[in-house]
């Protein structure tokens, strides 16, 4: 079978997703209009990327297909607030109570290749503003690998290898694929150490998919 | 109470904002975007078009949305970006910078900076519910409305961020370049909550009420 790499569910808005034009992203990420999901054979893909802007009523209706995709040993990356329970084992988004900008401070809970060379302050701050990265968390089940957390210990990025036969990377904020490389308007935002995230994440997603494929072979 | 429905696109942000009780109470119902093209909207006094909709699905429903205007009722567009090509009358111009040339969403981090928004007519009843400062976070761009439309909040060079158009169609068209549903629903930008707190009651209690008098005379 012709194996494709990573499918990215596109929300189909007029927002320009500049990061999809990056060479490293284009090499392995294929955008798919979200409303084509029900008619798409997911078994052709090694991994799937979904954001919180995707129609989660649609994802809820497609939850069995998503579950089958994961149980077939695939990788799913979700960045966003989970508002419908379509992601196996993951709890609905819980906002953090914000009293000051310090409540948004991101802490690296455990070193991981996805965030290698990335400074915590470049996760917390963007263009001088805190809060872009995460404003709450999608509660994980026991046994996940927590990579990043908020000051109250809320896990905001984690890897779940316990809920399904595949691997989920769950982030409670904006699209990790575009983090640090999104230049949708002239002049900003500046390049910081966060620029490493998308490439390192894609490397990890493909390596994880390979690990799962090897384990099942 | 006048009957207002809102489009709902299933995104996390719209799920939160449109289910928030203090906003949901102003809405007769939510119309799920993939069902909009076939939805019965004939009973509505107004339709609130929420931001960042799937373009093809929304374009497929253009006839339904324009039909609301054709029978003299009201459509409110919250855009957060360029309008659909079939929006009657307006010309869009994207803008990214604050008055001092900073990236627009960060204007408040720079002392003395601002967006330069002002009331076109300080006596407009909209401003009693939504003062200009509650419409000031970032506006993505501006619209140059058609001749005869009524600007409500404008930039220094006179372009509209919010305007009312009762000339392009038999109905009432309110268009804003702002995206309060998206930001409130994303737990970001406190001004958006203050905007919505005043905006939705104004729409239902004043805008639809006034337009509804005309509607009952003309069409009912």
Short mmCIF file of N, CA, C and O in Angstrom, two decimals, chain B residues 80-150:
data_model
loop_
_atom_site.label_atom_id
_atom_site.label_comp_id
_atom_site.label_asym_id
_atom_site.label_seq_id
_atom_site.Cartn_x
_atom_site.Cartn_y
_atom_site.Cartn_z
N UNK B 80 -13.55 39.21 11.87
CA UNK B 80 -12.21 38.80 12.27
C UNK B 80 -11.30 38.52 11.09
O UNK B 80 -10.26 37.89 11.23
N UNK B 81 -11.67 38.99 9.93
CA UNK B 81 -10.89 38.76 8.72
C UNK B 81 -11.70 39.24 7.53
O UNK B 81 -12.74 39.88 7.69
N UNK B 82 -11.24 38.93 6.32
CA UNK B 82 -11.96 39.41 5.14
C UNK B 82 -13.37 38.85 5.07
O UNK B 82 -13.62 37.71 5.47
N UNK B 83 -14.32 39.65 4.58
CA UNK B 83 -15.71 39.17 4.46
C UNK B 83 -15.84 38.24 3.26
O UNK B 83 -14.98 38.23 2.38
N UNK B 84 -16.93 37.47 3.22
CA UNK B 84 -17.18 36.67 2.01
C UNK B 84 -17.40 37.62 0.83
O UNK B 84 -17.86 38.74 1.01
N UNK B 85 -17.09 37.13 -0.37
CA UNK B 85 -17.19 38.00 -1.54
C UNK B 85 -18.62 38.44 -1.81
O UNK B 85 -18.84 39.46 -2.45
N UNK B 86 -19.57 37.67 -1.30
CA UNK B 86 -20.97 37.99 -1.59
C UNK B 86 -21.60 38.91 -0.54
O UNK B 86 -22.79 39.21 -0.61
N UNK B 87 -20.81 39.39 0.44
CA UNK B 87 -21.35 40.38 1.39
C UNK B 87 -21.67 41.64 0.60
O UNK B 87 -20.78 42.22 -0.02
N UNK B 88 -22.93 42.10 0.64
CA UNK B 88 -23.27 43.25 -0.18
C UNK B 88 -22.54 44.52 0.27
O UNK B 88 -22.52 44.83 1.46
N UNK B 89 -21.93 45.18 -0.66
CA UNK B 89 -21.55 46.58 -0.43
C UNK B 89 -20.18 46.94 0.06
O UNK B 89 -19.65 47.97 -0.32
N UNK B 90 -19.54 46.12 0.89
CA UNK B 90 -18.34 46.62 1.57
C UNK B 90 -17.04 46.27 0.84
O UNK B 90 -16.95 45.27 0.14
N UNK B 91 -16.06 47.13 1.04
CA UNK B 91 -14.73 46.88 0.50
C UNK B 91 -13.77 46.68 1.69
O UNK B 91 -13.73 47.47 2.62
N UNK B 92 -13.00 45.58 1.70
CA UNK B 92 -12.13 45.19 2.81
C UNK B 92 -10.70 45.67 2.61
O UNK B 92 -10.19 45.66 1.48
N UNK B 93 -10.08 46.06 3.69
CA UNK B 93 -8.66 46.42 3.65
C UNK B 93 -8.00 45.86 4.90
O UNK B 93 -8.33 46.26 6.02
N UNK B 94 -7.08 44.90 4.75
CA UNK B 94 -6.39 44.29 5.91
C UNK B 94 -5.46 45.31 6.55
O UNK B 94 -4.83 46.11 5.86
N UNK B 95 -5.39 45.29 7.89
CA UNK B 95 -4.43 46.15 8.60
C UNK B 95 -3.80 45.35 9.72
O UNK B 95 -4.48 44.57 10.38
N UNK B 96 -2.52 45.58 9.95
CA UNK B 96 -1.77 44.79 10.93
C UNK B 96 -1.12 45.64 12.01
O UNK B 96 -0.54 45.09 12.94
N UNK B 97 -1.16 46.95 11.87
CA UNK B 97 -0.34 47.81 12.71
C UNK B 97 -1.18 48.71 13.60
O UNK B 97 -2.25 49.17 13.21
N UNK B 98 -0.61 49.00 14.80
CA UNK B 98 -1.20 50.00 15.70
C UNK B 98 -0.82 51.40 15.21
O UNK B 98 -0.12 51.55 14.22
N UNK B 99 -1.26 52.41 15.96
CA UNK B 99 -0.96 53.79 15.57
C UNK B 99 0.54 54.04 15.53
O UNK B 99 1.03 54.80 14.70
N UNK B 100 1.30 53.43 16.47
CA UNK B 100 2.75 53.64 16.48
C UNK B 100 3.48 52.60 15.62
O UNK B 100 4.70 52.52 15.66
N UNK B 101 2.75 51.80 14.90
CA UNK B 101 3.40 50.85 13.99
C UNK B 101 3.75 49.52 14.62
O UNK B 101 4.46 48.72 14.01
N UNK B 102 3.27 49.28 15.83
CA UNK B 102 3.51 47.97 16.45
C UNK B 102 2.51 46.94 15.90
O UNK B 102 1.48 47.30 15.32
N UNK B 103 2.84 45.66 16.08
CA UNK B 103 1.90 44.60 15.72
C UNK B 103 0.60 44.88 16.47
O UNK B 103 0.59 45.02 17.70
N UNK B 104 -0.51 44.97 15.74
CA UNK B 104 -1.75 45.50 16.31
C UNK B 104 -2.16 44.89 17.65
O UNK B 104 -2.49 45.63 18.58
N UNK B 105 -2.13 43.55 17.81
CA UNK B 105 -2.60 42.99 19.09
C UNK B 105 -1.74 43.36 20.30
O UNK B 105 -2.16 43.12 21.43
N UNK B 106 -0.55 43.94 20.09
CA UNK B 106 0.31 44.26 21.25
C UNK B 106 0.35 45.76 21.55
O UNK B 106 1.20 46.21 22.30
N UNK B 107 -0.60 46.54 20.99
CA UNK B 107 -0.53 47.99 21.16
C UNK B 107 -0.45 48.40 22.63
O UNK B 107 0.24 49.35 22.98
N UNK B 108 -1.14 47.65 23.50
CA UNK B 108 -1.23 48.09 24.90
C UNK B 108 0.06 47.85 25.68
O UNK B 108 0.19 48.30 26.82
N UNK B 109 1.01 47.15 25.09
CA UNK B 109 2.31 46.98 25.75
C UNK B 109 3.21 48.18 25.52
O UNK B 109 4.28 48.28 26.12
N UNK B 110 2.79 49.11 24.67
CA UNK B 110 3.64 50.24 24.29
C UNK B 110 2.98 51.53 24.79
O UNK B 110 1.91 51.91 24.29
N UNK B 111 3.60 52.19 25.79
CA UNK B 111 2.99 53.40 26.38
C UNK B 111 2.66 54.43 25.30
O UNK B 111 3.48 54.71 24.43
N UNK B 112 1.46 54.94 25.35
CA UNK B 112 1.04 55.98 24.41
C UNK B 112 0.50 55.44 23.10
O UNK B 112 -0.03 56.21 22.30
N UNK B 113 0.64 54.15 22.88
CA UNK B 113 0.14 53.57 21.63
C UNK B 113 -1.37 53.32 21.72
O UNK B 113 -1.94 53.33 22.82
N UNK B 114 -2.00 53.11 20.60
CA UNK B 114 -3.44 52.83 20.57
C UNK B 114 -3.84 52.42 19.17
O UNK B 114 -2.99 52.27 18.29
N UNK B 115 -5.15 52.24 19.00
CA UNK B 115 -5.64 51.85 17.68
C UNK B 115 -6.36 53.00 16.98
O UNK B 115 -6.72 52.90 15.82
N UNK B 116 -6.58 54.10 17.75
CA UNK B 116 -7.19 55.28 17.12
C UNK B 116 -8.64 55.13 16.75
O UNK B 116 -9.14 55.85 15.89
N UNK B 117 -9.35 54.22 17.43
CA UNK B 117 -10.78 54.05 17.10
C UNK B 117 -11.59 55.16 17.77
O UNK B 117 -11.26 55.64 18.85
N UNK B 118 -12.68 55.55 17.12
CA UNK B 118 -13.55 56.56 17.70
C UNK B 118 -14.99 56.33 17.20
O UNK B 118 -15.21 55.59 16.24
N UNK B 119 -15.92 57.00 17.89
CA UNK B 119 -17.32 56.89 17.49
C UNK B 119 -17.57 57.78 16.29
O UNK B 119 -17.16 58.95 16.28
N UNK B 120 -18.23 57.25 15.29
CA UNK B 120 -18.59 58.09 14.13
C UNK B 120 -19.64 59.11 14.56
O UNK B 120 -19.58 60.27 14.16
N UNK B 121 -20.59 58.67 15.40
CA UNK B 121 -21.62 59.55 15.94
C UNK B 121 -21.73 59.24 17.43
O UNK B 121 -22.27 58.20 17.80
N UNK B 122 -21.20 60.12 18.29
CA UNK B 122 -21.16 59.82 19.74
C UNK B 122 -22.55 59.58 20.34
O UNK B 122 -22.65 59.01 21.42
N UNK B 123 -23.60 59.99 19.65
CA UNK B 123 -24.96 59.81 20.18
C UNK B 123 -25.55 58.46 19.79
O UNK B 123 -26.68 58.16 20.17
N UNK B 124 -24.83 57.67 19.01
CA UNK B 124 -25.42 56.41 18.55
C UNK B 124 -25.70 55.49 19.74
O UNK B 124 -24.82 55.29 20.58
N UNK B 125 -26.91 54.93 19.84
CA UNK B 125 -27.27 54.11 21.01
C UNK B 125 -26.35 52.90 21.22
O UNK B 125 -26.20 52.42 22.35
N UNK B 126 -25.74 52.40 20.17
CA UNK B 126 -24.78 51.29 20.30
C UNK B 126 -23.73 51.59 21.36
O UNK B 126 -23.35 50.72 22.15
N UNK B 127 -23.29 52.86 21.39
CA UNK B 127 -22.16 53.23 22.25
C UNK B 127 -22.53 53.27 23.72
O UNK B 127 -21.66 53.21 24.59
N UNK B 128 -23.84 53.37 24.01
CA UNK B 128 -24.25 53.30 25.42
C UNK B 128 -24.04 51.89 25.95
O UNK B 128 -23.82 51.68 27.14
N UNK B 129 -24.14 50.88 25.09
CA UNK B 129 -23.94 49.47 25.51
C UNK B 129 -22.50 49.03 25.29
O UNK B 129 -21.98 48.20 26.04
N UNK B 130 -21.89 49.52 24.23
CA UNK B 130 -20.52 49.13 23.90
C UNK B 130 -19.69 50.40 23.67
O UNK B 130 -19.61 50.90 22.55
N UNK B 131 -19.09 50.94 24.74
CA UNK B 131 -18.22 52.10 24.52
C UNK B 131 -17.01 51.71 23.66
O UNK B 131 -16.63 50.54 23.59
N UNK B 132 -16.43 52.72 23.01
CA UNK B 132 -15.36 52.44 22.04
C UNK B 132 -14.23 51.61 22.67
O UNK B 132 -13.68 50.72 22.03
N UNK B 133 -13.93 51.88 23.95
CA UNK B 133 -12.80 51.14 24.55
C UNK B 133 -13.10 49.63 24.65
O UNK B 133 -12.19 48.82 24.65
N UNK B 134 -14.39 49.28 24.72
CA UNK B 134 -14.72 47.85 24.77
C UNK B 134 -14.70 47.19 23.38
O UNK B 134 -14.86 45.98 23.27
N UNK B 135 -14.53 48.00 22.35
CA UNK B 135 -14.39 47.46 21.00
C UNK B 135 -12.94 47.55 20.54
O UNK B 135 -12.64 47.33 19.37
N UNK B 136 -12.06 47.89 21.47
CA UNK B 136 -10.65 48.11 21.13
C UNK B 136 -9.81 46.96 21.66
O UNK B 136 -9.53 46.90 22.86
N UNK B 137 -9.51 45.98 20.81
CA UNK B 137 -8.45 45.01 21.12
C UNK B 137 -7.57 44.89 19.88
O UNK B 137 -6.46 45.38 19.89
N UNK B 138 -8.10 44.37 18.79
CA UNK B 138 -7.45 44.51 17.48
C UNK B 138 -8.53 44.21 16.46
O UNK B 138 -9.41 43.39 16.71
N UNK B 139 -8.46 44.87 15.32
CA UNK B 139 -9.61 44.76 14.41
C UNK B 139 -9.28 44.12 13.06
O UNK B 139 -10.14 44.09 12.17
N UNK B 140 -8.05 43.61 12.89
CA UNK B 140 -7.70 42.81 11.71
C UNK B 140 -7.68 43.58 10.38
O UNK B 140 -6.93 43.25 9.49
N UNK B 141 -8.53 44.56 10.29
CA UNK B 141 -8.65 45.31 9.04
C UNK B 141 -9.84 46.24 9.16
O UNK B 141 -10.45 46.35 10.22
N UNK B 142 -10.14 46.90 8.07
CA UNK B 142 -11.25 47.86 8.06
C UNK B 142 -12.12 47.59 6.85
O UNK B 142 -11.74 46.88 5.93
N UNK B 143 -13.31 48.20 6.88
CA UNK B 143 -14.21 48.10 5.74
C UNK B 143 -14.57 49.51 5.28
O UNK B 143 -14.76 50.41 6.11
N UNK B 144 -14.65 49.66 4.00
CA UNK B 144 -15.16 50.91 3.42
C UNK B 144 -16.58 50.60 2.99
O UNK B 144 -16.81 49.96 1.98
N UNK B 145 -17.55 51.06 3.81
CA UNK B 145 -18.94 50.68 3.54
C UNK B 145 -19.50 51.42 2.33
O UNK B 145 -18.93 52.41 1.88
N UNK B 146 -20.63 50.94 1.84
CA UNK B 146 -21.22 51.59 0.67
C UNK B 146 -21.83 52.95 1.02
O UNK B 146 -22.11 53.23 2.19
N UNK B 147 -22.02 53.74 0.03
CA UNK B 147 -22.69 55.05 0.14
C UNK B 147 -24.04 54.88 0.85
O UNK B 147 -24.81 53.98 0.50
N UNK B 148 -24.28 55.71 1.84
CA UNK B 148 -25.56 55.66 2.51
C UNK B 148 -25.59 54.78 3.75
O UNK B 148 -26.54 54.82 4.51
N UNK B 149 -24.54 53.96 3.94
CA UNK B 149 -24.44 53.16 5.16
C UNK B 149 -24.02 54.08 6.31
O UNK B 149 -23.58 55.20 6.10
N UNK B 150 -24.17 53.56 7.55
CA UNK B 150 -23.94 54.39 8.73
C UNK B 150 -22.75 53.84 9.52
O UNK B 150 -22.89 52.85 10.23
#
